[in-house]
PDB file of C-alpha atoms in Angstrom:
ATOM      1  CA  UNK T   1     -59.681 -38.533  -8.468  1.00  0.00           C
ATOM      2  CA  UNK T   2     -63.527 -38.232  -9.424  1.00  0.00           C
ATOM      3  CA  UNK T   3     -64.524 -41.808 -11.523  1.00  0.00           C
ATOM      4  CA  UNK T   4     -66.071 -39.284 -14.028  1.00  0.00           C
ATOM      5  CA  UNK T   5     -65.238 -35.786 -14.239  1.00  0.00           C
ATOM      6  CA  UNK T   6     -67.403 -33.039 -16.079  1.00  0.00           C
ATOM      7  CA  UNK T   7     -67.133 -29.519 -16.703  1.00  0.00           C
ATOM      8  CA  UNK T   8     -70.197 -27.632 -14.644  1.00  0.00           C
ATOM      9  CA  UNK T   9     -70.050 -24.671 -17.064  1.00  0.00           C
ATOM     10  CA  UNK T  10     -72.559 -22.734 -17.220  1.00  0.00           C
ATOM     11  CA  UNK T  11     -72.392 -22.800 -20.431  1.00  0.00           C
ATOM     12  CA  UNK T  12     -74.756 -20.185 -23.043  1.00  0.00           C
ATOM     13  CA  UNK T  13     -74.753 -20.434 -26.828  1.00  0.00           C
ATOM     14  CA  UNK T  14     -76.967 -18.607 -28.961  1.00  0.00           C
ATOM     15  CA  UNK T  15     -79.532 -20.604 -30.491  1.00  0.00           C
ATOM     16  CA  UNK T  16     -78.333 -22.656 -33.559  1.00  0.00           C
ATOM     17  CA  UNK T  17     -74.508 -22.478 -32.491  1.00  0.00           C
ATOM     18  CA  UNK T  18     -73.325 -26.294 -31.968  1.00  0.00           C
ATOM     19  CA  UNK T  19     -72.917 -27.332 -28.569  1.00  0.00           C
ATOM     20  CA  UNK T  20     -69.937 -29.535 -27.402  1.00  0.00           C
ATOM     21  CA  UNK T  21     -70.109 -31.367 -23.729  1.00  0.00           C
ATOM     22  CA  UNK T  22     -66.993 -33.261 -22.407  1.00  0.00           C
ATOM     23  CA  UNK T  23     -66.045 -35.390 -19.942  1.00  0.00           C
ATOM     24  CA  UNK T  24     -63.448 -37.737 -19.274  1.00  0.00           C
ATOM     25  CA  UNK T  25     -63.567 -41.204 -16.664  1.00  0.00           C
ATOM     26  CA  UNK T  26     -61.193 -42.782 -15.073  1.00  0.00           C
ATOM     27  CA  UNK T  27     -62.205 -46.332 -15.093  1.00  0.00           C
ATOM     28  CA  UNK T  28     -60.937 -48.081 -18.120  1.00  0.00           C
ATOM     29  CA  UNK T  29     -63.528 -50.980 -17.599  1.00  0.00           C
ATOM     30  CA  UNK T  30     -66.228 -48.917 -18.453  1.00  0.00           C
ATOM     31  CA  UNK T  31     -67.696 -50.265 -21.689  1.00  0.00           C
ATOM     32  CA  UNK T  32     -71.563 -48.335 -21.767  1.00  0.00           C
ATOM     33  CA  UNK T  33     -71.705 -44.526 -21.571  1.00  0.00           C
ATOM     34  CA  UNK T  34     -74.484 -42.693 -21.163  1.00  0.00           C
ATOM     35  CA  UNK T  35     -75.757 -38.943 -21.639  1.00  0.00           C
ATOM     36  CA  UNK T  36     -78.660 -37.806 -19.107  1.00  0.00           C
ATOM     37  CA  UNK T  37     -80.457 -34.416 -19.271  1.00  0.00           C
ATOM     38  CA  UNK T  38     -82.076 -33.177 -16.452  1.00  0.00           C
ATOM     39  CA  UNK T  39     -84.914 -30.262 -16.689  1.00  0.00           C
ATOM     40  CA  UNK T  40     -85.023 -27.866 -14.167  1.00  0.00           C
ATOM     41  CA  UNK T  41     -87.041 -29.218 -11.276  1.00  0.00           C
ATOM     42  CA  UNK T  42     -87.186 -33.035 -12.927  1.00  0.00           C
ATOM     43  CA  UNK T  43     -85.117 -35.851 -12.974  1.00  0.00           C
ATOM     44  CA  UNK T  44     -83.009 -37.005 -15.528  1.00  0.00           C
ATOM     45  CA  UNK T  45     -84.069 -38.610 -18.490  1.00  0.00           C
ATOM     46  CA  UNK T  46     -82.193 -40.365 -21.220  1.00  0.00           C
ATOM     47  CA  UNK T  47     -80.948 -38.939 -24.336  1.00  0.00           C
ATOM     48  CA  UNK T  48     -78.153 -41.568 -25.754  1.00  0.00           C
ATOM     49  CA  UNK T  49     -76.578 -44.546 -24.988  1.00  0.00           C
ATOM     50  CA  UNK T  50     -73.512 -45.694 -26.590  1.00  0.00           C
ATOM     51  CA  UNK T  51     -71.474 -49.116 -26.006  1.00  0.00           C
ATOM     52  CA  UNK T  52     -67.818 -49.233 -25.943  1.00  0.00           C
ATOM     53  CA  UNK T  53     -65.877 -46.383 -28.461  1.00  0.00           C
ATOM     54  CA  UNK T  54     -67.431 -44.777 -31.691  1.00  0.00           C
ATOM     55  CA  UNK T  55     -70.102 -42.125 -32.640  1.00  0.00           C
ATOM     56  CA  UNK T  56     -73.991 -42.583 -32.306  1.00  0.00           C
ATOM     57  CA  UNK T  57     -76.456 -40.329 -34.089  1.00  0.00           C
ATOM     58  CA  UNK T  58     -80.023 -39.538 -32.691  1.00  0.00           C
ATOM     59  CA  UNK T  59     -81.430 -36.551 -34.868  1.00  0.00           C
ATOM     60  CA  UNK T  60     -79.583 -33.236 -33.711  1.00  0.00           C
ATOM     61  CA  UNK T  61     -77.387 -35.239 -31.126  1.00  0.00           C
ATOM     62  CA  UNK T  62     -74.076 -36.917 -31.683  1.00  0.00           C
ATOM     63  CA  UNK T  63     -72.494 -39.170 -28.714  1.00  0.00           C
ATOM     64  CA  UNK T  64     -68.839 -40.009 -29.122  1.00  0.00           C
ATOM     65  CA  UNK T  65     -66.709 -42.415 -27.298  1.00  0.00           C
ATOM     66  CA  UNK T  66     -63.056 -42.384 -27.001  1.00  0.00           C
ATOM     67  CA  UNK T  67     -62.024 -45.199 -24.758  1.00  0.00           C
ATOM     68  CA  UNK T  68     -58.065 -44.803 -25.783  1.00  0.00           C
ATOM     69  CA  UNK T  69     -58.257 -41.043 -24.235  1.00  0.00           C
ATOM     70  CA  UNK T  70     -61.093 -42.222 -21.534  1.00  0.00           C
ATOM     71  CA  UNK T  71     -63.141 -39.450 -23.570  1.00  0.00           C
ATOM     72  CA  UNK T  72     -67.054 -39.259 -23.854  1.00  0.00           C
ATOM     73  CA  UNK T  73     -68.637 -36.166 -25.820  1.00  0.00           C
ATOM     74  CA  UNK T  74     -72.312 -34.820 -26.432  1.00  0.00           C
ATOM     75  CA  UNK T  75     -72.560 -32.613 -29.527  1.00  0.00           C
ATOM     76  CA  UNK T  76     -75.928 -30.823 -30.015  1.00  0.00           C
ATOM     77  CA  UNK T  77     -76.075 -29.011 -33.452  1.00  0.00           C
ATOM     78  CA  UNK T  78     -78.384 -26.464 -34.505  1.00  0.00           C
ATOM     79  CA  UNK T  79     -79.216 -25.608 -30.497  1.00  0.00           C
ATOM     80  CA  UNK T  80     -82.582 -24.699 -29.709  1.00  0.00           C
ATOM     81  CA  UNK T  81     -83.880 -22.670 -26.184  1.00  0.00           C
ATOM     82  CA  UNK T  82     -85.271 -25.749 -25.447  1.00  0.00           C
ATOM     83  CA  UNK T  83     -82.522 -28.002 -25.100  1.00  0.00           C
ATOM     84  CA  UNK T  84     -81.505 -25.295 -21.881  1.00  0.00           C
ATOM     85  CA  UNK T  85     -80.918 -28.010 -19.193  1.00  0.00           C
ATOM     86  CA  UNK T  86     -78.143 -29.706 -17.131  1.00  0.00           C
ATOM     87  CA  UNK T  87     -76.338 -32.407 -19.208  1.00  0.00           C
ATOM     88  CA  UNK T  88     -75.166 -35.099 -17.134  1.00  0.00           C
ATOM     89  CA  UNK T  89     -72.688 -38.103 -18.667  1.00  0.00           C
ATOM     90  CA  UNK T  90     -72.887 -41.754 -17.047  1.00  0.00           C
ATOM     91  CA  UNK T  91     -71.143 -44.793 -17.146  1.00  0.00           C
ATOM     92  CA  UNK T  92     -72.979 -47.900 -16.222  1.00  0.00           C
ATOM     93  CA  UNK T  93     -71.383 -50.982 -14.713  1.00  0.00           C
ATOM     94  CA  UNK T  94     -73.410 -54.421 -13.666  1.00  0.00           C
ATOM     95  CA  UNK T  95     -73.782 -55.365 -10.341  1.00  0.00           C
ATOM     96  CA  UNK T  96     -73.055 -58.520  -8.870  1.00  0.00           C
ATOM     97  CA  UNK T  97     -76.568 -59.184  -7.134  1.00  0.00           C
ATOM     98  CA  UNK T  98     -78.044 -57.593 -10.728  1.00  0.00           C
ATOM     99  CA  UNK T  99     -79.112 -54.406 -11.592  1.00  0.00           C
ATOM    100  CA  UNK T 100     -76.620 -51.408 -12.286  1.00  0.00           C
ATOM    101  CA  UNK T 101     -74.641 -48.640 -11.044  1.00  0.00           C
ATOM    102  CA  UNK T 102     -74.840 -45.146 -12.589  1.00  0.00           C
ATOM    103  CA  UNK T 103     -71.563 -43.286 -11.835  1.00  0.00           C
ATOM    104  CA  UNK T 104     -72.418 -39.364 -12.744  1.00  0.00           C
ATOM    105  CA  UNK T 105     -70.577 -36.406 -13.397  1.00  0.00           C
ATOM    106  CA  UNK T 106     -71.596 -33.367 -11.927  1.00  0.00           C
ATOM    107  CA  UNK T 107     -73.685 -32.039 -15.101  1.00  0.00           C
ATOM    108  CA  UNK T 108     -72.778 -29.171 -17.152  1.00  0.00           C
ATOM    109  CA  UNK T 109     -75.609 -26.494 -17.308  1.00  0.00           C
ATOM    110  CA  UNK T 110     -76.308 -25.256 -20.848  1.00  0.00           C
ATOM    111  CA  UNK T 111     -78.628 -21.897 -21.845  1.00  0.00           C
ATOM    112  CA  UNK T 112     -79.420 -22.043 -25.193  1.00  0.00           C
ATOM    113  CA  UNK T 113     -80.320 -17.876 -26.269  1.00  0.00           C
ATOM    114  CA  UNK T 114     -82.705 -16.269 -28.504  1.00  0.00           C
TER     115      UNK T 114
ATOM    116  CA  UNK N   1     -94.079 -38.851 -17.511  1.00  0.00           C
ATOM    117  CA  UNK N   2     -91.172 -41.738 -17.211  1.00  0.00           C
ATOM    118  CA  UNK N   3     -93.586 -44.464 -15.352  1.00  0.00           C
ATOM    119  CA  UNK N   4     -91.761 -43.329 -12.333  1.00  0.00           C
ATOM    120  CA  UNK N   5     -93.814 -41.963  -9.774  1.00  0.00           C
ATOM    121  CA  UNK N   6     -92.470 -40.589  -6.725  1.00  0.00           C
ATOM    122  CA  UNK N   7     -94.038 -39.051  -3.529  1.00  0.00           C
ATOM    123  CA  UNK N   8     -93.745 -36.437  -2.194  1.00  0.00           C
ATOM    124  CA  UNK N   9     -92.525 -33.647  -4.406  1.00  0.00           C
ATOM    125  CA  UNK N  10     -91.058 -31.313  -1.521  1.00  0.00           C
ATOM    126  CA  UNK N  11     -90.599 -32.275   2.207  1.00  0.00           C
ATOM    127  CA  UNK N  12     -89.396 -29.996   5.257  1.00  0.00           C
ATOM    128  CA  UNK N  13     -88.448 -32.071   8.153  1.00  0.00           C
ATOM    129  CA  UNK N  14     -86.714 -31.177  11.631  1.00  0.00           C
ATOM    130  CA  UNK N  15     -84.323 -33.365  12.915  1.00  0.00           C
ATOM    131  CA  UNK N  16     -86.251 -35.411  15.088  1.00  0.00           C
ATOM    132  CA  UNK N  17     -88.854 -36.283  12.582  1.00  0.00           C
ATOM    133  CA  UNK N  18     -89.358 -39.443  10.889  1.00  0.00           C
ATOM    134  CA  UNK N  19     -90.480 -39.457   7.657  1.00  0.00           C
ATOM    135  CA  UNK N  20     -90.847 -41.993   4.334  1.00  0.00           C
ATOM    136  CA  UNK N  21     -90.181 -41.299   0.483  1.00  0.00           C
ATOM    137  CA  UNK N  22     -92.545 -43.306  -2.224  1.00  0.00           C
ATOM    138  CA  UNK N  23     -91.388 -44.845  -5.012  1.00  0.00           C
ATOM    139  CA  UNK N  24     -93.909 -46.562  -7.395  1.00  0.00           C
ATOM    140  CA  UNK N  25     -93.448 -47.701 -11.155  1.00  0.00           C
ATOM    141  CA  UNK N  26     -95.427 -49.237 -13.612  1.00  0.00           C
ATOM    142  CA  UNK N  27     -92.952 -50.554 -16.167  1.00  0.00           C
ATOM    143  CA  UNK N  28     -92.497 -53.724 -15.669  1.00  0.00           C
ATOM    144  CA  UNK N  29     -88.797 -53.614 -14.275  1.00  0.00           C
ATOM    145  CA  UNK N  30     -87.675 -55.764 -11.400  1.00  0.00           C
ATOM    146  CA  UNK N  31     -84.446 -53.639 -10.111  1.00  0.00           C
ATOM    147  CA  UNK N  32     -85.397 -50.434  -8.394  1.00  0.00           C
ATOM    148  CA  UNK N  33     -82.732 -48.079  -7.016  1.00  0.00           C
ATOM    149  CA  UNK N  34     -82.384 -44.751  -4.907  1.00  0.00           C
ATOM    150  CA  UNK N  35     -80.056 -41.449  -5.976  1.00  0.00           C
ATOM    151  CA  UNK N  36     -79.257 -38.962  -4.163  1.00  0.00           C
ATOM    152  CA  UNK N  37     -78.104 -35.354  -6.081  1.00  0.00           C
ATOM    153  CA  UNK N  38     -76.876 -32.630  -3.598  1.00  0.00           C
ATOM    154  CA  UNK N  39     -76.248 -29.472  -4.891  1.00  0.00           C
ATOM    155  CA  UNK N  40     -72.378 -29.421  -6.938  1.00  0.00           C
ATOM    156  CA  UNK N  41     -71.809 -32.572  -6.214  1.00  0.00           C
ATOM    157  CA  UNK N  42     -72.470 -35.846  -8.914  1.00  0.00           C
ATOM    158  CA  UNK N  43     -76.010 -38.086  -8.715  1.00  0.00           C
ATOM    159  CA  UNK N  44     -74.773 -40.390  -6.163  1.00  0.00           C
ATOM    160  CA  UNK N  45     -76.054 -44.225  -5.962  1.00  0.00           C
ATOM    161  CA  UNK N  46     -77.636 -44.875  -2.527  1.00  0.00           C
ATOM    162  CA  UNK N  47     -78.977 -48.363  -2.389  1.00  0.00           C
ATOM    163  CA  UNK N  48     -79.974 -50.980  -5.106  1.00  0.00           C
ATOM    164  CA  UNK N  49     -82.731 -53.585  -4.833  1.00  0.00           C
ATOM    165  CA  UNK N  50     -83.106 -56.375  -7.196  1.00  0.00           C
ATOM    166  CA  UNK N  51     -86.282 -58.859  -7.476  1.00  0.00           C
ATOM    167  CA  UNK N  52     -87.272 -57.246  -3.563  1.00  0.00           C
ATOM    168  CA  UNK N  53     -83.668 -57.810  -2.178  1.00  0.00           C
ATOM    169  CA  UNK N  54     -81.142 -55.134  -1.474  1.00  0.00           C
ATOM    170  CA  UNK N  55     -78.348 -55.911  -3.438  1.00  0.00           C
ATOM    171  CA  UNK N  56     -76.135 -53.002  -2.526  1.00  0.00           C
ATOM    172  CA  UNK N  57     -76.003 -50.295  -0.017  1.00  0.00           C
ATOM    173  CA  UNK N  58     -73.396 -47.765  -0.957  1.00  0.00           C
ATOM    174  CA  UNK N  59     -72.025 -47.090   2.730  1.00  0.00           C
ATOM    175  CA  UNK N  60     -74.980 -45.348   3.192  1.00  0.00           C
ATOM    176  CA  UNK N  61     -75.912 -43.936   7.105  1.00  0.00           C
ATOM    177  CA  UNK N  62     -77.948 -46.160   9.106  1.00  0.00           C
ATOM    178  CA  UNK N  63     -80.763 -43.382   9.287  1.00  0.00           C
ATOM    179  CA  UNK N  64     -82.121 -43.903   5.635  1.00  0.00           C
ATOM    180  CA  UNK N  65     -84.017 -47.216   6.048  1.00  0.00           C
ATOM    181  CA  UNK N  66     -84.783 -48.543   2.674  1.00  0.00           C
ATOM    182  CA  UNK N  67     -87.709 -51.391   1.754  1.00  0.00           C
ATOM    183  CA  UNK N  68     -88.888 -52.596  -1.072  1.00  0.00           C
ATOM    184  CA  UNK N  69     -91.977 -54.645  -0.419  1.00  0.00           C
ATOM    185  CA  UNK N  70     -92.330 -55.827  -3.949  1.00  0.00           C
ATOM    186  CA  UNK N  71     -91.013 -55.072  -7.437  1.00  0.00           C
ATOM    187  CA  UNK N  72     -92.770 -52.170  -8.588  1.00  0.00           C
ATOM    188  CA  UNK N  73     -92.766 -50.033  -5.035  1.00  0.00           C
ATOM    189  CA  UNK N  74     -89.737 -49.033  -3.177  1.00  0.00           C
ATOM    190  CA  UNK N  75     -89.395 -46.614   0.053  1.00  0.00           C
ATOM    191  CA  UNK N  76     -86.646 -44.616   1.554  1.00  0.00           C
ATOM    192  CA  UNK N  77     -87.473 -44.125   5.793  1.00  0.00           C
ATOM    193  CA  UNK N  78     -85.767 -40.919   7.217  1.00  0.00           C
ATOM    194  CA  UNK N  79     -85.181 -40.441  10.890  1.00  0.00           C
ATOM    195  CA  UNK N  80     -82.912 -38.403  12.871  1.00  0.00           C
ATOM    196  CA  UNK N  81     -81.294 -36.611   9.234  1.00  0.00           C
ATOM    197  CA  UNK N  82     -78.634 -33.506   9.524  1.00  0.00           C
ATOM    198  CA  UNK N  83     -79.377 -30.871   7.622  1.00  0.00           C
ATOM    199  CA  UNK N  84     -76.138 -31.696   5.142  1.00  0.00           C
ATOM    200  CA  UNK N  85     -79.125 -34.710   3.862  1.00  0.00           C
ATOM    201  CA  UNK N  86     -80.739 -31.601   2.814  1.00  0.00           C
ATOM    202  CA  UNK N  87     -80.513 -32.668  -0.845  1.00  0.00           C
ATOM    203  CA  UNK N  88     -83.055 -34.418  -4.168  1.00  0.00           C
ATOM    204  CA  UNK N  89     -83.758 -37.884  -3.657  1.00  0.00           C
ATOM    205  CA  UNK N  90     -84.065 -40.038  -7.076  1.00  0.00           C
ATOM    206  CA  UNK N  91     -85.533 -42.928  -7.443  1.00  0.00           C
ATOM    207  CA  UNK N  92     -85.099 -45.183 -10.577  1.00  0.00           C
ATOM    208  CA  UNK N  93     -86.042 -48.588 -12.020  1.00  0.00           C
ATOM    209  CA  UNK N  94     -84.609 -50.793 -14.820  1.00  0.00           C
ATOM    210  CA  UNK N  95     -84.609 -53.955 -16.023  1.00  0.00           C
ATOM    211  CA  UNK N  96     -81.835 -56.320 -14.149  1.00  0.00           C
ATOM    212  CA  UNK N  97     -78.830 -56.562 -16.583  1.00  0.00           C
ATOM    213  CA  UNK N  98     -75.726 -57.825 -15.859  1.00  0.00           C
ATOM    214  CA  UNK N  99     -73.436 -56.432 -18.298  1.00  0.00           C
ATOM    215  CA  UNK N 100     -74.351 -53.067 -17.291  1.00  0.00           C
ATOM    216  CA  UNK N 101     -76.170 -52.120 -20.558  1.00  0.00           C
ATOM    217  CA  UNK N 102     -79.831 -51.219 -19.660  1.00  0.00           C
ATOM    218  CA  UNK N 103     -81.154 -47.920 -19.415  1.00  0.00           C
ATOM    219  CA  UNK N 104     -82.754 -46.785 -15.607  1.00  0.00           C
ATOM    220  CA  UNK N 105     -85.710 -44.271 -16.008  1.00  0.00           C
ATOM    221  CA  UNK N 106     -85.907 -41.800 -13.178  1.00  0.00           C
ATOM    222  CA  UNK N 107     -88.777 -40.273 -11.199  1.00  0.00           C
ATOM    223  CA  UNK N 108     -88.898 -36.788 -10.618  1.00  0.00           C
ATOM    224  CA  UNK N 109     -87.011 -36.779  -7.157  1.00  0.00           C
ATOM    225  CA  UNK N 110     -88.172 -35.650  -3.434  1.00  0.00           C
ATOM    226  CA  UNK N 111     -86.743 -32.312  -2.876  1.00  0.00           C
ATOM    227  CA  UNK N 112     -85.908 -32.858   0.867  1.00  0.00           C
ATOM    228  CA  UNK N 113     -85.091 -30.246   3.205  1.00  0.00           C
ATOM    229  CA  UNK N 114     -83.888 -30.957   6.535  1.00  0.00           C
ATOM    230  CA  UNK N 115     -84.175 -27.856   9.373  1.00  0.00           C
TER     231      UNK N 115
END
């Protein structure tokens, strides 16, 4: 079993339709959870952060956490072309020497249409 | 820009090449780390180095050397790869944090093709 499991899609909405990413984790230690989103041709790049269950708002984004179900969600509202990327949710765990591991899912590709 | 720098963008290499990926960032942060993301497959963590000192190596073959001669550079030396390496090599940074709560900042990856 995959520590974090994600839906590749691809998945196309037409621009302003809400957008719903899922993925579910294994690891019930987990306590920070992460959403990535990855241009084509770039590397990721941060787009929220939450800590342990419970919603987070950042402007048209809304994280959600759901440790009883082992549930993290991305919802995008009002879509726009430019938010076409690969969404990619993270758990991050300390490290006993320090720093941190980053355990991905496999992305799920979103096309946002004219 | 993320203050990650990586070179270079796109490599070719044969099999009996040796070659190095650059990592370089100018953020201040003392743990440095290298990804790889093959095609289908999750971002997978390759090697971790805090303060200069590897502080994991994820099983990782013995033909990816990795140094990191001070904080803000790190390299990743390739000899001898199989084409299945064939993949996007990420590097990352971030401040050390032991409860797992920090946010790593990632360059824009070596796409690395091995013939």
């Amino acid at each position: 079993q995959k520590e974090v499991e994600q839906d590749p899609g691809p998945l196309s909405v037409p621009e302003g339709a809400i957008v719903s990413l899922n993925c579910t984790y294994s690891n019930s230690a987990f306590q920070y959870f992460m959403w990535y989103r990855q241009y084509s041709r770039k590397g990721p790049e941060l787009l929220m952060y939450t800590y342990s269950s419970g919603n987070k708002e950042d402007g048209r984004f809304t994280a959600q956490v759901d440790k009883s179900s082992k549930y993290i969600s991305l919802f995008i509202r009002d879509s726009q072309p430019s938010d076409s990327a690969t969404y990619l949710c993270a758990t991050s765990e300390g490290l006993t020497g320090g720093g941190n591991k980053l355990t991905f899912g496999t992305g799920t590709q979103l096309k946002v249409e004219l | 820009e993320t203050g990650v720098t990586q070179t270079p963008r796109h490599l070719v290499m044969g099999m009996t090449n040796k070659k190095s990926l650059k990592c370089e960032q100018h953020l201040g942060h003392n743990a440095m780390y290298w990804y790889k993301q093959s095609a289908k497959k999750p971002l997978e963590l390759m090697f971790v180095y805090n303060f200069k000192e590897q502080t994991e190596n994820n099983s990782v073959p013995s033909r990816f050397s990795p140094e990191c001669p001070n904080s803000s550079h790190l390299f990743l030396h390739l000899h001898t790869l199989q084409p299945e390496d064939s993949a996007l090599y990420l590097c990352a940074s971030s401040h050390p944090q032991d409860l797992g709560g920090t946010e790593a900042f990632f360059g824009q990856g070596t796409r690395l093709t091995v013939v």
